[in-house]
XYZ file of C-alpha atoms in Angstrom:
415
model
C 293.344 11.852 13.464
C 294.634 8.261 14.885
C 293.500 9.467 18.114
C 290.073 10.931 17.148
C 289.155 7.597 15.124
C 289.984 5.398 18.033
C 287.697 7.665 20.880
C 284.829 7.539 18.355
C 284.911 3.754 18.627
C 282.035 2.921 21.417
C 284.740 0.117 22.469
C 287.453 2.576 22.950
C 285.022 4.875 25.414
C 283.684 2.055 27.508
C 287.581 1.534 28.035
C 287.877 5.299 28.839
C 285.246 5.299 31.210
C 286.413 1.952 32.902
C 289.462 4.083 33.864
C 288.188 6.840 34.431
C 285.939 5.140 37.584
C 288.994 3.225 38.436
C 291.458 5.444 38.993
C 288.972 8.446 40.189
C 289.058 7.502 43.612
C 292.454 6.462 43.834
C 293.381 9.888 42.659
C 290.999 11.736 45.027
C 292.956 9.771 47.337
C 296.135 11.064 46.549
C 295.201 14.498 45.992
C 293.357 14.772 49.560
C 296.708 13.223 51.011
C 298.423 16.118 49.412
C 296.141 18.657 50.765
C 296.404 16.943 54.607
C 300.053 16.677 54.232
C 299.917 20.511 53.170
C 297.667 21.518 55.616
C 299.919 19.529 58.319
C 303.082 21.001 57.305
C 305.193 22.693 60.580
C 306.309 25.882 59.897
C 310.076 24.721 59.679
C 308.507 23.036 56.099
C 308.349 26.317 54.455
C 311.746 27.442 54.012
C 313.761 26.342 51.011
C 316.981 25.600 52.749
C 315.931 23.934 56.342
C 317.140 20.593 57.168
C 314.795 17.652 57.940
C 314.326 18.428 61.550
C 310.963 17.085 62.989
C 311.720 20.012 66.071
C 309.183 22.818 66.968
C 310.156 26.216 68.231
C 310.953 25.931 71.982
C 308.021 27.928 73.989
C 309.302 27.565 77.503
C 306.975 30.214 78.762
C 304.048 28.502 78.135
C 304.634 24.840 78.884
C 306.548 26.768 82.421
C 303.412 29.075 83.071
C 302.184 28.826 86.965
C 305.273 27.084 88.117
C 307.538 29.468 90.190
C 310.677 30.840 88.949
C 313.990 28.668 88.907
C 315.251 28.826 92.491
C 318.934 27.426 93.165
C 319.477 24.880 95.931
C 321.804 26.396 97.489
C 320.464 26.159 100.879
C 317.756 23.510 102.175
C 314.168 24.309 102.676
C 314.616 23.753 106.547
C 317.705 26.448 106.253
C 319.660 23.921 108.757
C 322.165 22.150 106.254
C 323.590 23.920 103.119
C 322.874 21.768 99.587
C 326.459 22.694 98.384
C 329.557 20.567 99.140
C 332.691 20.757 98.530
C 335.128 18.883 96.524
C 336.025 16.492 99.920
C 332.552 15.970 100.798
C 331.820 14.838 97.194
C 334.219 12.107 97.348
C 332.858 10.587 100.463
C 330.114 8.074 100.712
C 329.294 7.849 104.037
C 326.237 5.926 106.194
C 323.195 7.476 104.973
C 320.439 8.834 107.815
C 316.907 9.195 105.357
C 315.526 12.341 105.657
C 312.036 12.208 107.696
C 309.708 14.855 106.799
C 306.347 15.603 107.460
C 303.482 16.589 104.799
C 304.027 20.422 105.763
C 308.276 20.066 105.148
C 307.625 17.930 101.904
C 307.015 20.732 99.283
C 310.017 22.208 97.285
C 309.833 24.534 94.456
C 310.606 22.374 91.790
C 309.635 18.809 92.912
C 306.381 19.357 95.141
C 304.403 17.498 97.197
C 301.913 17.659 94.157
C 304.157 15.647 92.182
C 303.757 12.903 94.620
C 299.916 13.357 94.746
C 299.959 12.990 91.406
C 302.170 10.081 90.864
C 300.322 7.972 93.573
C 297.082 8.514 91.829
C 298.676 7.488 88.809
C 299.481 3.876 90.351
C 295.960 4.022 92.044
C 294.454 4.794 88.516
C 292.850 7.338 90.776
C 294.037 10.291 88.566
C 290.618 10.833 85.902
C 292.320 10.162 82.829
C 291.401 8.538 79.632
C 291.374 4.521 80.037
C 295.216 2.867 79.403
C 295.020 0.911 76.087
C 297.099 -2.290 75.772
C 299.805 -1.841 73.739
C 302.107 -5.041 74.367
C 302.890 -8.002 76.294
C 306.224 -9.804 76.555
C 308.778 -11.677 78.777
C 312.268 -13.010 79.321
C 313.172 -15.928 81.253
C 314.114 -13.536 84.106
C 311.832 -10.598 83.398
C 308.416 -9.533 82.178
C 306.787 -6.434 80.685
C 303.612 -4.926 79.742
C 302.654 -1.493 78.416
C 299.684 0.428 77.751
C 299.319 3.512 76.183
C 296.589 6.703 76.119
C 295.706 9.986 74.464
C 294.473 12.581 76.730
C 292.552 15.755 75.404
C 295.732 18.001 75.328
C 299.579 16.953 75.545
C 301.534 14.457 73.975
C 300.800 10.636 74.165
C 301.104 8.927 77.734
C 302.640 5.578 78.456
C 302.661 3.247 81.233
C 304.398 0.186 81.859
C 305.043 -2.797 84.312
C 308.318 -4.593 84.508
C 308.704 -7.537 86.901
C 312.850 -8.476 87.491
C 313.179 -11.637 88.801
C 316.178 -11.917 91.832
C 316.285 -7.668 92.289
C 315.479 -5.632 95.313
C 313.718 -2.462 94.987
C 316.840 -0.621 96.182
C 319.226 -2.177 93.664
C 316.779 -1.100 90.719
C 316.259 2.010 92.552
C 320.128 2.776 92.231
C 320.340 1.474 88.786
C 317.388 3.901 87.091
C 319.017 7.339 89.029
C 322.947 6.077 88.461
C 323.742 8.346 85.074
C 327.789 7.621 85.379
C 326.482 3.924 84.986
C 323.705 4.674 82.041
C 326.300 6.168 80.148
C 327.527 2.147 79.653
C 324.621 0.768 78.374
C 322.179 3.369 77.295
C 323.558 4.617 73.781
C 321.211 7.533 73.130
C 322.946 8.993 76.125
C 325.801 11.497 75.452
C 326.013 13.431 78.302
C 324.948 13.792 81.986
C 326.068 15.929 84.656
C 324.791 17.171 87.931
C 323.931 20.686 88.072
C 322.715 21.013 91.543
C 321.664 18.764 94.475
C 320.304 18.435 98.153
C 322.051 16.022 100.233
C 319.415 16.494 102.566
C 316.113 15.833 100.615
C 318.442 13.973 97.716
C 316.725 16.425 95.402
C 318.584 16.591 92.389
C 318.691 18.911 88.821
C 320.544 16.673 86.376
C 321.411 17.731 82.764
C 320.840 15.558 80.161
C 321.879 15.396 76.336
C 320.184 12.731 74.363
C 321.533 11.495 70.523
C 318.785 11.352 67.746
C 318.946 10.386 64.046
C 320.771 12.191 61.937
C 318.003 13.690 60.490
C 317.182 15.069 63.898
C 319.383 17.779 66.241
C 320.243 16.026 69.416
C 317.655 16.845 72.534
C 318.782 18.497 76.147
C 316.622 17.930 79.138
C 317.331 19.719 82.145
C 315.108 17.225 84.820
C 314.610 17.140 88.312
C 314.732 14.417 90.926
C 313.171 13.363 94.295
C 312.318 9.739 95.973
C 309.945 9.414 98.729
C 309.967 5.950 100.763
C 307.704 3.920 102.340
C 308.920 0.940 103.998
C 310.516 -1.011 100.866
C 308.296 0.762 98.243
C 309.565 3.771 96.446
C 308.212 6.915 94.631
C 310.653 7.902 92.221
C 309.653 11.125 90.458
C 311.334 13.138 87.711
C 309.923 16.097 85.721
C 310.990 18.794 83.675
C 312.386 21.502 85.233
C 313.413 25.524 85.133
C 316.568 26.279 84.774
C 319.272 29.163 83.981
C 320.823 27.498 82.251
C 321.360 28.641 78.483
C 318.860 27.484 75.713
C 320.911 26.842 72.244
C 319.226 25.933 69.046
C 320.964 22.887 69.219
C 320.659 20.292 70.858
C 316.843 21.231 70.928
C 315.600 21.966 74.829
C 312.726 19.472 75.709
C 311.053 20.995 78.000
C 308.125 18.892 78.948
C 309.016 15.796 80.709
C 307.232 13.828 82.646
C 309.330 10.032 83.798
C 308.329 8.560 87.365
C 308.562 4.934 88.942
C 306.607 3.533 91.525
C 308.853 0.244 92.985
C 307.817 -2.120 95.475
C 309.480 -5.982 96.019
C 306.610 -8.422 95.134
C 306.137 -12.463 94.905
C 308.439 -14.196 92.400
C 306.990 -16.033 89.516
C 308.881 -19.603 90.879
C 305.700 -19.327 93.334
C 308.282 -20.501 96.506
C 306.276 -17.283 98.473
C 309.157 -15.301 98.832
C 309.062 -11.451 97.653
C 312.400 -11.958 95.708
C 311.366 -10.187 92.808
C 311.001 -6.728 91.924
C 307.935 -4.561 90.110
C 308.564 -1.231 88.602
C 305.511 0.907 87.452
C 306.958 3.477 84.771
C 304.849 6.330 83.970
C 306.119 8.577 80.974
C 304.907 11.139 78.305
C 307.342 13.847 76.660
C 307.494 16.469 73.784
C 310.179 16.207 71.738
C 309.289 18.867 69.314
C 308.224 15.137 66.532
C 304.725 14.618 65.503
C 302.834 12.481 68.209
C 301.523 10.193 65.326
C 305.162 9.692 64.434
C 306.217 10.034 67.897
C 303.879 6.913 68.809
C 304.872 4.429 65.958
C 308.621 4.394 67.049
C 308.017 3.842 70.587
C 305.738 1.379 69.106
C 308.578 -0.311 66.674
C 311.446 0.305 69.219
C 309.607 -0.860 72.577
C 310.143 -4.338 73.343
C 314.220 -3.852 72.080
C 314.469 -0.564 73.831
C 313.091 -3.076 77.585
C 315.447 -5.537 76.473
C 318.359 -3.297 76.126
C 317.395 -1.479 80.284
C 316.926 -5.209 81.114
C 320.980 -6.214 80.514
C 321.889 -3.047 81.643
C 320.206 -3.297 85.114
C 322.376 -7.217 84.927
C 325.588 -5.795 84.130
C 324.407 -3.162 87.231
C 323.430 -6.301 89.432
C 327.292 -7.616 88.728
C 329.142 -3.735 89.059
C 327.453 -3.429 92.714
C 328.380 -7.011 93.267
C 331.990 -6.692 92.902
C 332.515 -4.296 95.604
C 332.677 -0.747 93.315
C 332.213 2.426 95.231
C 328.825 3.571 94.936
C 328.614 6.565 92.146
C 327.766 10.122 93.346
C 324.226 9.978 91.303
C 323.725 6.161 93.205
C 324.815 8.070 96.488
C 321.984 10.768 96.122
C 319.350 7.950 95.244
C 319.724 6.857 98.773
C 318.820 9.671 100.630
C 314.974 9.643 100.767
C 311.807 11.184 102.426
C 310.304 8.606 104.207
C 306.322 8.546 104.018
C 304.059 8.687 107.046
C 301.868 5.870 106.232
C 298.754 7.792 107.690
C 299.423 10.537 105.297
C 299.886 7.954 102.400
C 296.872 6.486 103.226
C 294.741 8.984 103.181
C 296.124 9.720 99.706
C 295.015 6.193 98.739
C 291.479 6.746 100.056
C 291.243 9.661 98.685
C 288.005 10.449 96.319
C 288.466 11.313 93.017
C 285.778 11.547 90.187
C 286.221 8.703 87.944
C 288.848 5.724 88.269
C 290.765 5.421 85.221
C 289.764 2.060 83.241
C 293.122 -0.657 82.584
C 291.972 -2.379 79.590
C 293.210 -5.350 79.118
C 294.735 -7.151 75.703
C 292.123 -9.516 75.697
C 289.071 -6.690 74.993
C 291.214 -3.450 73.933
C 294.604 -4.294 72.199
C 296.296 -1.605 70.563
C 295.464 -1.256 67.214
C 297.494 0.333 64.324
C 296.863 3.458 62.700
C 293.877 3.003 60.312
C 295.695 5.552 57.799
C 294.900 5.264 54.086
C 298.412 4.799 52.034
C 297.628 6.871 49.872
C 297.318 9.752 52.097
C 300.180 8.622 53.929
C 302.103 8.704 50.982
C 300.705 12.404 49.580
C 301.255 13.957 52.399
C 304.874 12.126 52.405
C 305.178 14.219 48.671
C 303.958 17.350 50.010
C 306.715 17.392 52.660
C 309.463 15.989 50.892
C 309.136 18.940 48.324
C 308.334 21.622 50.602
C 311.845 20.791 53.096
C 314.764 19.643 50.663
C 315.581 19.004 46.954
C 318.194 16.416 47.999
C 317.790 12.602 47.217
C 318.679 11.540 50.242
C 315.694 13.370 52.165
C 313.422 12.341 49.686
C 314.139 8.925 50.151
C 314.015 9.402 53.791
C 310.504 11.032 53.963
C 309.248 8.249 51.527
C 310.836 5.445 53.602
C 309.172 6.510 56.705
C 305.769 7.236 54.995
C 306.203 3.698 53.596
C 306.753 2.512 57.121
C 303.445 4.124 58.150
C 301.228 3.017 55.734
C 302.574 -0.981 56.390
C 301.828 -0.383 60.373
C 300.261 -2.869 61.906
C 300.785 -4.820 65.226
C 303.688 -4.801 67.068
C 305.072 -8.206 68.041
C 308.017 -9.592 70.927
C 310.938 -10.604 69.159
């Protein structure tokens, strides 16, 4: 009766409806989140007992399809030197003789002369892709970096960066980004790295890798392969994703496609004295690790600049390990033997015609901006997961942590 007295009171409805259009849209909101967040759900969401794991089911056919079966490197592509060697020759580290080949000799099944196409395009912005958005800009008092970032039609997100080191040669940093015994020092999301097969002729290598993710994600196991071609003191460092027969295991999760290559040449140091004493490294990189790209790009985002900083005083303590005399690793040793370039042949890669040059835009008229993501949705969506994956406290507060994160991006800033 109390409540039928005070709704007949014209007062009392003009308060109703004063809710009512306040809180409409905020709850369309939240209910549309829920839908998207439904509608997004992966299909490891829809079983009662799975673990948070942000991984999708490994489809190695597909992301594999028109590349030619795993072939072992048993034996060189010239037939003249075998790729295996034995225990003795492993140890050794002799004077290395570069490998010359021509265009014809510079194919191999798994790291082709394609690859290097490609990755010269790539630091021609020759290759037709979507324009490189700026992401970041930032600097040390003995290094500097800057990164962009695109989304092409189909893949995952693509990244490209510059790093300038001041007082490094392009072979030191050459040695430091292929030496794994060493990156097991400094890089701590590396557990494990071995070499599964090798060319000491074309210093192709197949390297196995096994990466360490949050606990709320199973570890990740790349199986990657290697090749540097030279030209004079600039080098084309590519590694890919590769075949393998290896064994696939639930866990850690397989990441198939991987794409990670360097372009490094010696350039002018910032002290302007004219000498090329420093050293530029061009980093291209995209990869699926089975996370959402959206969530994918707002950690690289948040972890960038720390993530440079922590390569940066590991190539240092690299600079000061080669400095002291220690024997040159058996991953360093490989990463000398290179296939040198003709420079008419690179040249004609370089003047090559393509149908669009991909645009570099610059912080001052493109800066990355964050995700223009309502909350509420954010946070919906963040409800629709969190009881669709776990009834445990700890996930919950997870999932809401992270959708929290999300909905507070914004620009990311040096620190």
């Amino acid at each position: 009766m109390a409540v039928v007295e005070f709704l007949g009171m014209p007062v009392s409805w003009a308060m109703v409806i004063g809710i009512i259009q306040y809180l409409g849209p905020v709850w369309f909101a939240f209910f549309l989140g829920i839908i998207v967040g439904w509608v997004w759900k992966p299909r490891w969401a829809t079983l009662g007992n799975c673990k948070f794991d942000f991984s999708s089911p490994p489809s190695p056919s597909a992301l594999f399809k028109g590349l030619v079966s795993a072939q072992s490197l048993d034996s060189c592509k010239d037939g003249t030197a075998s790729c295996s060697l034995d225990k003795e020759q492993m140890a050794m580290t002799p004077m290395i003789d570069t490998a010359v080949c021509s265009p014809s000799d510079m194919d191999h099944p798994l790291i082709t002369n394609e690859d290097l196409e490609h990755l010269c395009h790539l630091v021609e912005r020759k290759d037709g892709g979507p324009p490189w958005k700026h992401m970041m800009e930032c600097s040390a008092h003995d290094m500097s970096y800057q990164a962009w970032q695109r989304d092409p039609q189909s893949g995952p997100p693509q990244y490209c960066s510059r790093t300038v080191y001041e007082n490094a040669t392009p072979e030191l940093v050459r040695d430091f980004f292929w030496d794994d015994d060493f990156r097991l020092k400094w890089d701590n999301m590396l557990t494990h790295a071995s070499i599964l097969e090798e060319c000491p002729t074309t210093g192709i290598m197949v390297v196995h890798w096994i990466r360490k993710f949050p606990f709320f994600c199973s570890d990740r196991e790349y199986i990657i392969g290697r090749r540097i071609w030279e030209s004079g003191r600039s080098y084309y460092c590519v590694t890919k994703g590769v075949p393998s027969s290896l064994p696939r295991k639930d866990k850690p999760r397989r990441v198939d496609l991987l794409y990670s290559s360097w372009f490094i040449q010696a350039v002018e140091s910032r002290k302007g004295d004219g000498q090329l004493s420093a050293c530029e490294v061009i980093l291209f990189h995209h990869e699926d690790m089975g996370i959402p790209w959206e969530i994918a790009k707002f950690g690289v985002r948040q972890g960038m600049w720390g993530t440079v900083k922590n390569i940066h005083r590991g190539f240092r303590a690299y600079q000061k390990h080669r400095a002291s005399g220690a024997p040159l690793s058996r991953h360093a040793f490989m990463a000398q033997i290179n296939t040198k370039l003709d420079p008419d042949y690179l040249k004609t890669l370089e003047d090559e015609e393509v149908p669009a040059q991909t645009r570099l835009v610059d912080s001052a008229d493109g800066k990355a901006k964050g995700m223009k993501i309502p909350k509420l949705l954010i946070i919906g969506g963040a409800i629709a997961v969190a009881c669709s994956i776990d009834r445990g406290l700890l996930t919950k507060t997870l999932i809401f942590g992270v959708a929290r994160k999300l909905g507070n991006m914004g620009g990311r800033r040096c620190r």
